[in-house]
Coordinates of C-alpha atoms and ligand atoms in Angstrom, one line a residue:
M778 CA 27.1 37.4 -2.7
Q779 CA 27.9 36.4 0.7
T780 CA 29.2 33.0 -0.4
L781 CA 31.4 34.8 -3.1
H782 CA 32.6 37.5 -0.7
F783 CA 33.4 35.4 2.3
V784 CA 33.3 31.5 1.5
L785 CA 35.1 31.6 -1.8
E786 CA 37.5 34.5 -1.0
E787 CA 38.9 32.6 2.1
N788 CA 38.3 28.9 0.9
M789 CA 36.1 28.5 3.8
L790 CA 34.5 25.0 4.7
E791 CA 30.7 25.0 4.6
V792 CA 28.7 23.1 7.0
D793 CA 24.9 22.4 7.8
C794 CA 24.2 21.3 11.3
P795 CA 20.9 20.4 13.0
C796 CA 18.6 23.1 14.5
V797 CA 17.5 20.8 17.5
T798 CA 20.6 20.6 19.7
P799 CA 21.2 18.2 22.7
E800 CA 21.3 19.9 26.1
V801 CA 24.7 18.6 26.9
V802 CA 26.2 20.9 23.9
L803 CA 24.5 23.9 25.1
K804 CA 25.4 23.3 28.8
A805 CA 29.0 23.3 27.7
S806 CA 28.9 26.4 25.9
G807 CA 27.3 28.3 28.7
H808 CA 24.0 29.0 27.0
V809 CA 21.9 27.0 29.5
D810 CA 23.1 28.9 32.4
K811 CA 23.9 32.4 30.8
F812 CA 22.0 33.0 27.7
T813 CA 19.6 35.3 29.3
D814 CA 18.0 38.7 28.8
L815 CA 16.8 40.8 31.9
M816 CA 12.9 41.0 32.2
V817 CA 10.5 42.7 34.5
K818 CA 7.0 41.8 35.1
D819 CA 3.9 43.9 35.5
E820 CA 3.2 43.1 39.3
K821 CA -0.5 42.9 38.7
T822 CA -1.2 41.5 35.2
G823 CA 2.0 39.4 34.9
T824 CA 3.0 40.8 31.4
C825 CA 6.7 40.7 30.6
Y826 CA 9.0 43.4 29.4
R827 CA 12.6 43.7 28.6
A828 CA 14.2 45.8 31.3
D829 CA 16.7 47.5 29.2
H830 CA 14.0 48.3 26.5
L831 CA 11.8 50.1 29.0
L832 CA 14.8 52.1 30.4
K833 CA 15.9 53.0 26.8
D834 CA 12.4 54.0 25.6
F835 CA 12.2 56.2 28.9
C836 CA 15.4 58.1 28.2
N837 CA 14.7 58.5 24.6
E838 CA 11.1 60.0 25.2
K839 CA 12.5 62.3 27.9
L840 CA 15.2 63.6 25.5
Q841 CA 12.9 64.0 22.5
K842 CA 9.7 65.2 24.1
D843 CA 10.3 66.7 27.5
L844 CA 11.4 70.3 26.9
T845 CA 11.6 71.1 30.5
I846 CA 14.5 68.8 31.6
S847 CA 17.8 70.5 32.4
T848 CA 21.0 70.2 30.7
E849 CA 22.4 67.9 33.6
K850 CA 19.4 65.7 33.4
A851 CA 19.8 65.4 29.6
A852 CA 23.4 64.4 29.9
E853 CA 22.5 61.9 32.4
F854 CA 19.9 60.3 30.0
R855 CA 22.4 60.2 27.3
H856 CA 25.0 58.5 29.5
V857 CA 22.5 55.9 30.6
L858 CA 21.7 55.3 26.9
A859 CA 25.5 54.9 26.2
V860 CA 26.1 52.4 29.0
L861 CA 22.8 50.7 28.8
D862 CA 24.4 47.4 27.6
D863 CA 26.8 47.5 30.5
L864 CA 24.3 47.7 33.3
S865 CA 23.9 44.8 35.8
A866 CA 20.4 43.5 36.9
E867 CA 20.8 45.5 40.3
E868 CA 21.9 48.8 38.4
L869 CA 19.0 48.4 35.8
G870 CA 16.4 47.9 38.6
A871 CA 17.7 51.0 40.5
K872 CA 17.3 53.1 37.5
I873 CA 13.8 51.8 36.9
K874 CA 13.0 52.6 40.5
E875 CA 14.8 56.0 40.4
Y876 CA 12.8 57.1 37.3
G877 CA 9.6 55.8 38.3
I878 CA 9.2 53.6 35.3
T879 CA 6.1 51.6 35.3
A880 CA 4.3 49.0 33.0
P881 CA 3.7 50.8 29.7
D882 CA 0.2 49.4 29.1
T883 CA -1.3 49.5 32.8
K884 CA 1.0 51.9 34.5
N885 CA 1.2 49.3 37.3
P886 CA 4.5 48.7 39.4
L887 CA 7.1 46.6 37.9
S888 CA 9.1 43.6 39.5
D889 CA 12.8 43.8 40.0
P890 CA 14.8 42.6 36.8
Y891 CA 15.5 39.0 36.7
P892 CA 17.2 36.7 34.1
F893 CA 15.1 34.9 31.4
N894 CA 16.6 32.3 29.2
L895 CA 16.1 32.9 25.6
M896 CA 16.3 29.3 24.4
F897 CA 13.1 27.3 23.3
Q898 CA 13.4 24.0 25.1
T899 CA 12.1 20.7 23.7
S900 CA 12.9 16.9 24.2
I901 CA 14.6 14.7 21.8
G902 CA 13.1 11.2 21.0
P903 CA 9.8 9.5 22.2
S904 CA 11.0 8.9 25.9
G905 CA 11.1 12.6 26.7
L906 CA 14.1 12.0 28.8
L907 CA 16.8 13.8 26.6
P908 CA 16.5 17.5 26.9
G909 CA 17.4 19.6 23.9
Y910 CA 17.0 23.3 22.6
M911 CA 16.3 24.9 19.3
R912 CA 19.8 26.4 18.5
P913 CA 20.1 30.0 19.7
E914 CA 23.1 30.4 17.2
T915 CA 24.8 28.3 14.4
A916 CA 28.3 28.5 15.7
Q917 CA 28.1 25.5 18.3
G918 CA 27.6 23.0 15.5
I919 CA 31.0 24.3 14.0
F920 CA 32.8 23.9 17.3
V921 CA 31.6 20.5 18.2
N922 CA 32.7 19.4 14.6
F923 CA 36.2 21.1 15.0
K924 CA 38.2 17.8 15.0
D925 CA 36.6 16.8 11.5
L926 CA 36.9 20.2 10.2
Y927 CA 40.5 20.6 11.1
Y928 CA 41.3 17.2 9.5
Y929 CA 39.3 18.3 6.3
N930 CA 41.5 21.3 6.2
G931 CA 44.6 19.0 6.2
N932 CA 45.5 19.6 10.0
K933 CA 46.5 23.3 9.1
L934 CA 45.7 26.7 10.7
P935 CA 44.3 29.3 10.2
F936 CA 41.1 28.0 8.6
A937 CA 37.4 29.0 8.6
A938 CA 34.1 27.2 8.6
A939 CA 30.8 28.9 7.6
Q940 CA 27.2 28.1 8.3
I941 CA 23.9 29.8 7.4
G942 CA 20.6 28.7 8.8
Q943 CA 17.8 29.5 11.2
A944 CA 18.4 30.5 14.7
F945 CA 15.7 30.5 17.4
R946 CA 15.5 32.9 20.5
N947 CA 12.5 33.2 22.8
E948 CA 12.7 37.0 22.8
I949 CA 10.9 38.8 25.5
S950 CA 9.4 41.4 23.3
P951 CA 9.8 40.8 19.6
R952 CA 9.3 44.2 17.6
Q953 CA 10.2 46.3 14.9
G954 CA 9.5 43.8 11.9
L955 CA 12.3 41.8 10.9
L956 CA 14.7 43.5 13.4
R957 CA 13.6 41.4 16.4
V958 CA 11.9 38.2 15.6
R959 CA 11.9 34.7 17.4
E960 CA 13.2 32.8 14.4
F961 CA 15.8 34.4 12.1
T962 CA 18.3 33.6 9.4
L963 CA 21.9 33.8 10.9
A964 CA 25.2 33.4 8.7
E965 CA 28.3 32.7 10.9
I966 CA 31.8 32.3 10.2
E967 CA 34.2 30.5 12.7
H968 CA 37.9 31.5 11.8
F969 CA 40.3 29.5 13.9
V970 CA 43.7 30.8 14.5
D971 CA 46.9 30.3 16.6
P972 CA 46.5 32.3 19.7
E973 CA 50.2 33.3 19.4
D974 CA 49.8 34.5 15.8
K975 CA 46.8 36.4 15.1
S976 CA 48.1 38.1 12.0
H977 CA 46.4 37.7 8.6
P978 CA 48.1 37.2 5.2
K979 CA 45.5 39.5 3.5
Y980 CA 45.4 42.1 6.1
S981 CA 47.1 44.8 4.0
E982 CA 44.2 44.5 1.6
V983 CA 41.9 46.2 4.2
A984 CA 44.4 48.2 6.4
N985 CA 43.9 51.5 4.4
L986 CA 40.1 51.6 4.7
E987 CA 38.7 54.6 6.5
F988 CA 35.2 54.4 8.1
L989 CA 33.1 55.3 11.0
M990 CA 34.4 53.5 14.2
F991 CA 33.1 53.9 17.7
P992 CA 35.7 52.8 20.3
R993 CA 34.8 51.9 23.8
E994 CA 36.7 55.1 25.2
E995 CA 34.6 57.4 23.0
Q996 CA 31.3 55.9 24.1
M997 CA 32.2 56.1 27.7
S998 CA 33.2 59.8 27.4
G999 CA 29.9 60.8 25.7
Q1000 CA 31.6 61.4 22.2
S1001 CA 30.2 60.2 18.8
A1002 CA 31.6 57.8 16.2
K1003 CA 34.5 59.2 13.9
I1004 CA 36.2 58.2 10.7
I1005 CA 39.3 56.1 11.6
C1006 CA 41.7 54.3 9.4
L1007 CA 41.4 50.7 10.2
G1008 CA 45.1 50.0 10.0
E1009 CA 45.7 52.8 12.7
A1010 CA 43.1 51.3 15.0
V1011 CA 44.8 47.9 14.9
S1012 CA 48.4 49.4 15.3
K1013 CA 47.3 51.5 18.4
G1014 CA 45.6 48.4 19.9
I1015 CA 42.0 49.9 19.7
V1016 CA 41.2 46.8 17.6
N1017 CA 42.8 43.9 19.5
N1018 CA 44.5 42.0 16.4
E1019 CA 45.2 41.8 12.7
T1020 CA 42.6 39.1 12.0
L1021 CA 39.9 40.6 13.9
G1022 CA 40.7 43.8 12.0
Y1023 CA 40.7 42.0 8.7
F1024 CA 37.2 40.7 9.3
I1025 CA 36.0 44.1 10.4
G1026 CA 37.2 45.5 6.9
R1027 CA 35.9 42.6 5.0
V1028 CA 32.4 43.2 6.7
F1029 CA 32.6 46.9 5.8
L1030 CA 33.4 46.1 2.1
F1031 CA 30.6 43.5 2.2
L1032 CA 27.9 45.7 3.6
T1033 CA 28.9 48.7 1.3
R1034 CA 28.9 46.6 -1.9
L1035 CA 25.5 45.5 -1.0
G1036 CA 24.3 48.9 -1.0
I1037 CA 24.5 49.9 2.6
N1038 CA 25.3 53.7 3.0
R1039 CA 28.8 54.1 4.4
K1040 CA 27.7 57.3 6.1
R1041 CA 25.0 55.4 8.0
L1042 CA 27.3 52.3 9.0
R1043 CA 29.6 52.3 12.1
F1044 CA 31.6 49.9 14.0
R1045 CA 30.8 50.1 17.6
Q1046 CA 33.2 48.3 20.1
H1047 CA 31.6 46.5 23.0
L1048 CA 31.7 48.0 26.5
A1049 CA 33.7 46.0 29.1
N1050 CA 30.6 44.3 30.7
E1051 CA 28.7 43.9 27.5
M1052 CA 31.4 41.6 26.2
A1053 CA 31.4 37.9 27.3
H1054 CA 34.2 37.5 30.0
Y1055 CA 36.1 35.3 27.7
A1056 CA 36.2 37.6 24.7
A1057 CA 39.3 39.4 23.7
D1058 CA 37.5 42.3 21.7
C1059 CA 34.1 42.5 20.1
W1060 CA 32.7 45.0 17.6
D1061 CA 29.2 45.2 16.1
A1062 CA 28.5 46.6 12.7
E1063 CA 25.6 48.9 13.3
I1064 CA 23.5 50.4 10.5
E1065 CA 21.3 53.4 11.0
S1066 CA 17.6 53.0 10.1
S1067 CA 14.4 54.7 11.0
Y1068 CA 14.6 52.8 14.3
G1069 CA 18.0 54.2 15.1
W1070 CA 21.4 52.4 15.1
I1071 CA 20.9 48.5 14.7
E1072 CA 23.4 45.9 15.4
C1073 CA 23.4 43.8 12.2
V1074 CA 26.8 41.9 12.5
G1075 CA 28.7 41.1 15.5
I1076 CA 32.5 40.5 15.0
A1077 CA 34.2 38.9 18.1
D1078 CA 37.4 37.4 19.2
R1079 CA 36.1 34.7 21.3
S1080 CA 39.6 33.5 22.4
A1081 CA 39.9 29.8 23.0
Y1082 CA 36.8 29.6 25.2
D1083 CA 34.4 27.6 23.0
L1084 CA 36.9 24.8 22.1
R1085 CA 38.0 24.6 25.6
A1086 CA 34.4 24.4 26.9
H1087 CA 33.5 21.5 24.6
T1088 CA 36.9 19.8 25.4
D1089 CA 36.3 19.8 29.1
K1090 CA 32.6 18.5 28.8
S1091 CA 33.3 15.9 26.1
G1092 CA 36.7 14.7 27.0
V1093 CA 37.6 15.0 23.3
P1094 CA 40.7 17.3 22.9
L1095 CA 39.7 20.0 20.4
V1096 CA 43.2 21.2 19.6
A1097 CA 45.5 21.9 16.8
A1098 CA 49.3 21.2 16.6
E1099 CA 52.3 23.1 15.2
K1100 CA 54.7 20.7 13.8
F1101 CA 58.4 21.9 14.4
S1102 CA 60.8 21.3 11.6
E1103 CA 63.6 20.4 14.1
P1104 CA 62.7 18.9 17.5
R1105 CA 62.9 21.4 20.3
E1106 CA 64.2 20.7 23.8
V1107 CA 61.9 22.1 26.5
E1108 CA 61.6 21.9 30.2
K1109 CA 58.4 20.2 31.5
L1110 CA 57.1 20.1 34.7
V1111 CA 56.4 16.4 35.9
I1112 CA 54.0 15.7 38.7
A1113 CA 54.2 12.1 39.8
P1114 CA 51.8 11.2 42.7
V1115 CA 53.2 8.1 44.7
K1116 CA 50.1 6.0 44.5
K1117 CA 51.2 3.5 47.2
E1118 CA 51.8 6.2 49.8
L1119 CA 48.6 8.1 48.9
G1120 CA 46.6 4.8 49.1
L1121 CA 47.8 4.1 52.6
A1122 CA 47.0 7.6 53.7
F1123 CA 43.7 8.3 52.0
K1124 CA 42.2 4.9 51.3
G1125 CA 39.0 5.5 49.2
N1126 CA 39.8 9.1 48.7
Q1127 CA 43.1 8.4 46.9
K1128 CA 41.6 9.0 43.5
N1129 CA 40.5 12.4 44.2
V1130 CA 43.7 13.3 45.7
V1131 CA 45.7 12.0 42.7
E1132 CA 43.5 14.0 40.4
A1133 CA 43.8 17.1 42.3
L1134 CA 47.5 16.8 42.4
E1135 CA 47.8 16.2 38.7
A1136 CA 45.6 19.2 37.8
M1137 CA 47.9 21.7 39.6
N1138 CA 49.3 24.4 37.4
E1139 CA 52.9 25.1 37.2
Q1140 CA 53.0 27.8 39.9
E1141 CA 51.0 25.8 42.3
A1142 CA 53.2 22.7 41.7
L1143 CA 56.4 24.8 42.3
E1144 CA 55.1 26.3 45.4
M1145 CA 54.1 22.7 46.9
K1146 CA 57.7 21.5 46.0
A1147 CA 59.4 24.4 47.8
A1148 CA 57.1 23.8 50.8
L1149 CA 57.7 20.0 51.0
E1150 CA 61.3 20.6 50.7
S1151 CA 61.4 23.1 53.6
K1152 CA 58.6 21.7 55.9
G1153 CA 58.2 18.1 54.7
E1154 CA 54.6 18.6 54.6
V1155 CA 51.9 20.8 53.3
E1156 CA 48.0 21.5 53.4
F1157 CA 46.4 20.9 50.0
Q1158 CA 42.9 21.7 49.1
V1159 CA 41.0 18.9 47.1
C1160 CA 37.8 20.5 45.8
T1161 CA 36.2 17.2 44.9
L1162 CA 36.4 16.2 48.5
G1163 CA 35.5 19.7 49.8
K1164 CA 38.3 19.7 52.3
N1165 CA 42.1 20.3 52.9
V1166 CA 44.5 17.2 53.2
C1167 CA 48.0 16.9 54.4
I1168 CA 50.4 15.9 51.6
K1169 CA 53.9 14.6 52.9
K1170 CA 57.2 14.6 51.0
N1171 CA 57.0 11.0 50.2
M1172 CA 53.5 11.2 48.5
V1173 CA 54.5 13.2 45.5
S1174 CA 57.6 13.8 43.3
I1175 CA 57.7 17.2 41.5
S1176 CA 60.5 17.9 39.0
K1177 CA 61.4 19.6 35.9
E1178 CA 62.6 17.4 33.0
K1179 CA 64.1 18.3 29.8
K1180 CA 62.3 16.7 27.0
K1181 CA 62.4 16.9 23.1
E1182 CA 59.4 18.0 21.5
H1183 CA 58.2 17.5 17.9
Q1184 CA 55.2 19.6 18.0
R1185 CA 53.3 22.3 20.1
V1186 CA 49.5 21.3 20.9
F1187 CA 47.3 24.1 21.6
T1188 CA 43.6 25.1 21.6
P1189 CA 43.0 27.6 18.6
S1190 CA 41.3 30.9 19.1
V1191 CA 38.3 31.7 17.2
I1192 CA 37.3 35.0 15.4
E1193 CA 33.6 35.0 14.6
P1194 CA 31.6 37.3 12.4
S1195 CA 27.9 36.7 12.7
F1196 CA 25.5 38.2 10.4
G1197 CA 21.7 38.7 11.0
I1198 CA 20.4 38.4 7.5
G1199 CA 17.0 39.8 8.2
R1200 CA 18.4 42.9 9.8
I1201 CA 20.8 43.6 6.9
I1202 CA 18.0 43.1 4.4
Y1203 CA 15.7 45.4 6.2
C1204 CA 18.4 48.1 6.4
L1205 CA 19.2 47.6 2.7
Y1206 CA 15.6 48.2 1.8
E1207 CA 15.7 51.4 3.8
H1208 CA 19.0 52.5 2.3
S1209 CA 18.2 51.7 -1.3
F1210 CA 14.7 53.3 -1.4
Y1211 CA 14.2 56.7 -3.2
T1212 CA 11.4 58.5 -4.8
R1213 CA 11.6 60.7 -8.1
P1214 CA 9.0 62.9 -9.9
S1215 CA 7.5 61.3 -12.9
K1216 CA 8.0 63.1 -16.3
A1217 CA 4.8 64.8 -16.1
G1218 CA 5.6 65.9 -12.4
D1219 CA 2.3 64.9 -11.2
E1220 CA 3.4 61.8 -9.1
Q1221 CA 6.4 60.5 -7.1
L1222 CA 7.7 57.3 -8.5
N1223 CA 9.2 54.7 -6.1
V1224 CA 12.6 53.3 -6.9
F1225 CA 15.0 50.6 -5.2
R1226 CA 18.6 51.4 -6.1
F1227 CA 19.9 47.8 -5.5
P1228 CA 23.2 47.3 -7.0
P1229 CA 23.1 44.7 -10.0
L1230 CA 25.0 42.1 -7.9
V1231 CA 22.3 42.2 -5.2
A1232 CA 19.0 42.9 -7.2
P1233 CA 16.8 39.8 -6.9
I1234 CA 15.7 40.5 -10.6
K1235 CA 18.5 41.6 -12.8
C1236 CA 16.8 42.4 -16.0
T1237 CA 13.6 42.8 -17.9
V1238 CA 12.8 42.3 -21.5
F1239 CA 10.1 44.2 -23.2
P1240 CA 8.9 44.5 -26.7
L1241 CA 8.4 48.3 -27.3
V1242 CA 4.9 47.8 -28.8
Q1243 CA 2.8 44.6 -29.4
N1244 CA 4.2 42.9 -32.5
Q1245 CA 4.8 39.3 -33.2
Q1246 CA 8.5 40.0 -34.6
Y1247 CA 9.4 41.9 -31.5
E1248 CA 7.9 39.3 -29.3
E1249 CA 9.8 36.6 -30.9
V1250 CA 13.2 38.6 -30.4
A1251 CA 12.2 39.2 -26.7
K1252 CA 11.5 35.5 -26.3
E1253 CA 14.9 34.7 -27.7
I1254 CA 16.8 37.1 -25.7
S1255 CA 14.9 35.7 -22.6
K1256 CA 16.3 32.2 -23.5
S1257 CA 19.9 33.5 -23.7
L1258 CA 19.3 35.3 -20.3
T1259 CA 18.3 32.0 -18.8
V1260 CA 21.1 30.0 -20.3
A1261 CA 23.5 32.8 -18.7
G1262 CA 21.7 32.4 -15.4
I1263 CA 20.4 35.8 -15.2
S1264 CA 17.0 36.1 -13.3
H1265 CA 14.7 38.2 -15.4
K1266 CA 11.1 39.2 -16.3
I1267 CA 9.6 39.3 -19.7
D1268 CA 6.5 41.6 -20.2
I1269 CA 4.7 41.4 -23.4
T1270 CA 1.6 43.0 -22.2
G1271 CA 0.3 46.2 -24.1
T1272 CA 1.0 48.6 -21.1
S1273 CA 2.9 51.7 -22.0
I1274 CA 6.7 51.3 -21.9
G1275 CA 7.0 54.2 -19.5
K1276 CA 4.6 52.5 -17.0
R1277 CA 6.6 49.2 -17.6
Y1278 CA 9.8 50.9 -16.6
A1279 CA 8.2 52.6 -13.5
R1280 CA 6.9 49.1 -12.5
T1281 CA 10.5 47.5 -12.6
D1282 CA 12.2 50.5 -11.0
E1283 CA 9.8 49.9 -8.1
L1284 CA 11.1 46.2 -7.9
G1285 CA 14.8 47.5 -8.2
V1286 CA 15.4 45.8 -11.4
P1287 CA 18.7 47.5 -12.7
F1288 CA 18.4 46.9 -16.4
A1289 CA 15.5 46.8 -19.1
I1290 CA 16.1 45.4 -22.4
T1291 CA 13.7 47.0 -25.0
V1292 CA 13.1 45.3 -28.3
D1293 CA 12.4 48.2 -30.9
S1294 CA 13.8 46.5 -33.9
T1295 CA 14.7 42.8 -35.1
S1296 CA 18.4 43.5 -35.3
S1297 CA 19.3 45.6 -32.3
V1298 CA 17.8 46.5 -28.9
T1299 CA 18.3 49.2 -26.2
I1300 CA 19.4 48.5 -22.6
R1301 CA 18.3 51.1 -20.1
E1302 CA 19.8 51.6 -16.6
R1303 CA 17.4 52.1 -13.7
D1304 CA 19.1 55.1 -11.8
S1305 CA 20.5 57.3 -14.7
K1306 CA 17.8 56.1 -17.2
D1307 CA 20.6 56.2 -19.7
Q1308 CA 20.2 53.8 -22.7
I1309 CA 22.7 52.3 -25.1
R1310 CA 22.1 50.1 -28.2
V1311 CA 23.5 46.6 -28.7
N1312 CA 23.0 44.0 -31.2
V1313 CA 20.3 41.4 -30.4
D1314 CA 22.7 38.6 -29.9
E1315 CA 24.9 40.7 -27.5
A1316 CA 22.3 41.7 -25.1
A1317 CA 22.5 38.9 -22.7
T1318 CA 26.2 39.0 -22.5
V1319 CA 26.4 42.7 -21.7
V1320 CA 23.8 42.4 -19.1
K1321 CA 25.8 39.4 -17.7
A1322 CA 28.9 41.2 -17.5
V1323 CA 27.5 44.0 -15.3
T1324 CA 25.3 41.9 -13.3
D1325 CA 28.5 39.7 -12.3
G1326 CA 30.5 42.7 -11.5
L1327 CA 33.0 42.2 -14.3
K1328 CA 32.1 45.6 -15.8
S1329 CA 30.5 48.7 -14.4
W1330 CA 27.8 50.5 -16.2
E1331 CA 30.2 53.3 -16.9
D1332 CA 32.4 50.9 -18.9
I1333 CA 29.3 49.7 -20.8
W1334 CA 28.4 53.4 -21.5
T1335 CA 31.7 54.2 -23.0
S1336 CA 31.8 51.1 -25.1
Y1337 CA 28.2 51.3 -27.0
P1338 CA 26.4 53.7 -28.9
H1339 CA 23.9 55.9 -26.9
H1340 CA 20.3 55.9 -27.5
S1341 CA 18.0 58.8 -26.5
S1342 CA 14.3 58.2 -26.2
E1343 CA 11.4 60.0 -24.6
S1344 CA 10.0 56.7 -23.2
A1345 CA 13.2 55.9 -21.0
D1346 CA 12.0 58.7 -18.8
D1347 CA 8.3 58.1 -18.3
Ligands
AMP2677 P1 24.5 37.8 18.7 O1 24.8 36.3 18.7 O2 23.3 38.1 19.8 O3 25.5 38.7 18.5 O4 23.5 37.9 17.4 C1 24.2 37.9 16.0 C2 23.3 38.7 15.1 O5 22.1 38.0 15.0 C3 23.0 40.0 15.4 O6 24.0 40.8 15.0 C4 21.7 40.5 14.9 O7 22.1 40.8 13.5 C5 21.1 39.0 14.7 N1 19.9 39.0 15.8 C6 20.2 38.6 17.1 N2 18.8 38.5 17.5 C7 17.9 38.7 16.6 C8 16.5 38.8 16.5 N3 15.8 38.4 17.6 N4 15.9 38.9 15.4 C9 16.6 39.2 14.2 N5 18.1 39.2 14.2 C10 18.6 38.9 15.5

């Protein structure tokens, strides 16, 4: 479903990169230095806890269980919960102290919060000299392969590459089943765009969607999420750009088509500190479950940060080019260090001074030019030497020259939807589950209302009663379902038909084919329990049409004779 909805729809490239990643890659991306969570330790036993989780649990408990707290205090706890992801180590530590929060198991005092790196370290090869990490996300594999991917896409932007695979994070406190684990399936899309043109050709297909959005401003002022039209959020600048908006819309369609309840799905914008400093904008698709609102998909505009970081570290330019139809005349700054003079003045340090001069940006260079012209010399800081040097007029020439350019070379921006598959599946289970009374009314029966496209088993085949002729027909139908690529189960046991229906409802199987004659059979839909009658040789085709999403059950219901039977409702 994900491949169909995203990869095929956008003609994305698919990649499969290794899980074990050399340190140099994750050093460049910033993960070695910054991929941390804040941890506190029980000062006596050394047991570790996530600092923000303790504060969150404390505020939630006070709000839910302590009836004596004042309205001001309750508002304060709600505010802390709203800005929790925005708090620095110092602010978290101060709140933990202020509220007197202690270690949950022992009630011992806690240490100040400190960063803990979430990556699992390893070493690559037998020497043990090459450090590596289990990848904490799949994205970096795509960034380091950008040059080849761009080439495979015919050197054209925009394009996207997708990857699904395991990610590893040494979580401080894994909890809540599939929701916080140390090894999980991540599906990531890296969509590369020109930073000067973040429009999307198919944006109009999602612009009219309306759903729950929770912009930064509303969170900070204590309001709740509200229904907003996506197109309006983009045009008002609440969502940074069209491509980001397009993917927010596509993620909304994906999750609701999976069976996530739209009333329990919201898109929450990251708070200013929560967002990585380089990100232009970031929204999380959060799904409400019995554990509260859970971040299941992150959709971020990561700007050009990742490609620039890998370019700087590797020296390989990860860039794209826009070819002009006509050459364009541009004014270019030319910085030409006079190496002979610099060598005489700085001897062994000449190379550092040359590099520093060449690395000046336009404003710095023009300021130096003006100073050299008025004063003849200028103080200049050379970071690699750790000191200032005196640059004289004869040591560098700075000018603006007109040049013809045939292309514009730039680092693309990347827009990244990142899906936690386990979290989505868990929430889907919660949203799809319901119970209904049995026909006799003495029992509650379990049902999963998985949409046909999603249900792992699409169909069951039952002979109504144990009878060789019916069994033969059931086997024939099973064969045609296999040929059509439809996952199914055949049950030829003598269990009552009502029990067999109840068993498959519990597995979320959307259709049941029951053989009650040798010429025609019934097809029962799980949630309505409605049945139609079709010819034996049509059964597989009808089921395929609905499970592939080509027809709805309503279409089928109006095209075939209805069948009523006591046994459909057990
Ligand atoms: P992030 O890169 O932190 O935005 O994570 C991307 C997605 O991975 C999140 O939206 C979650 O759905 C999922 N995720 C992150 N950490 C975990 C975890 N420890 N266990 C399961 N899923 C996770």
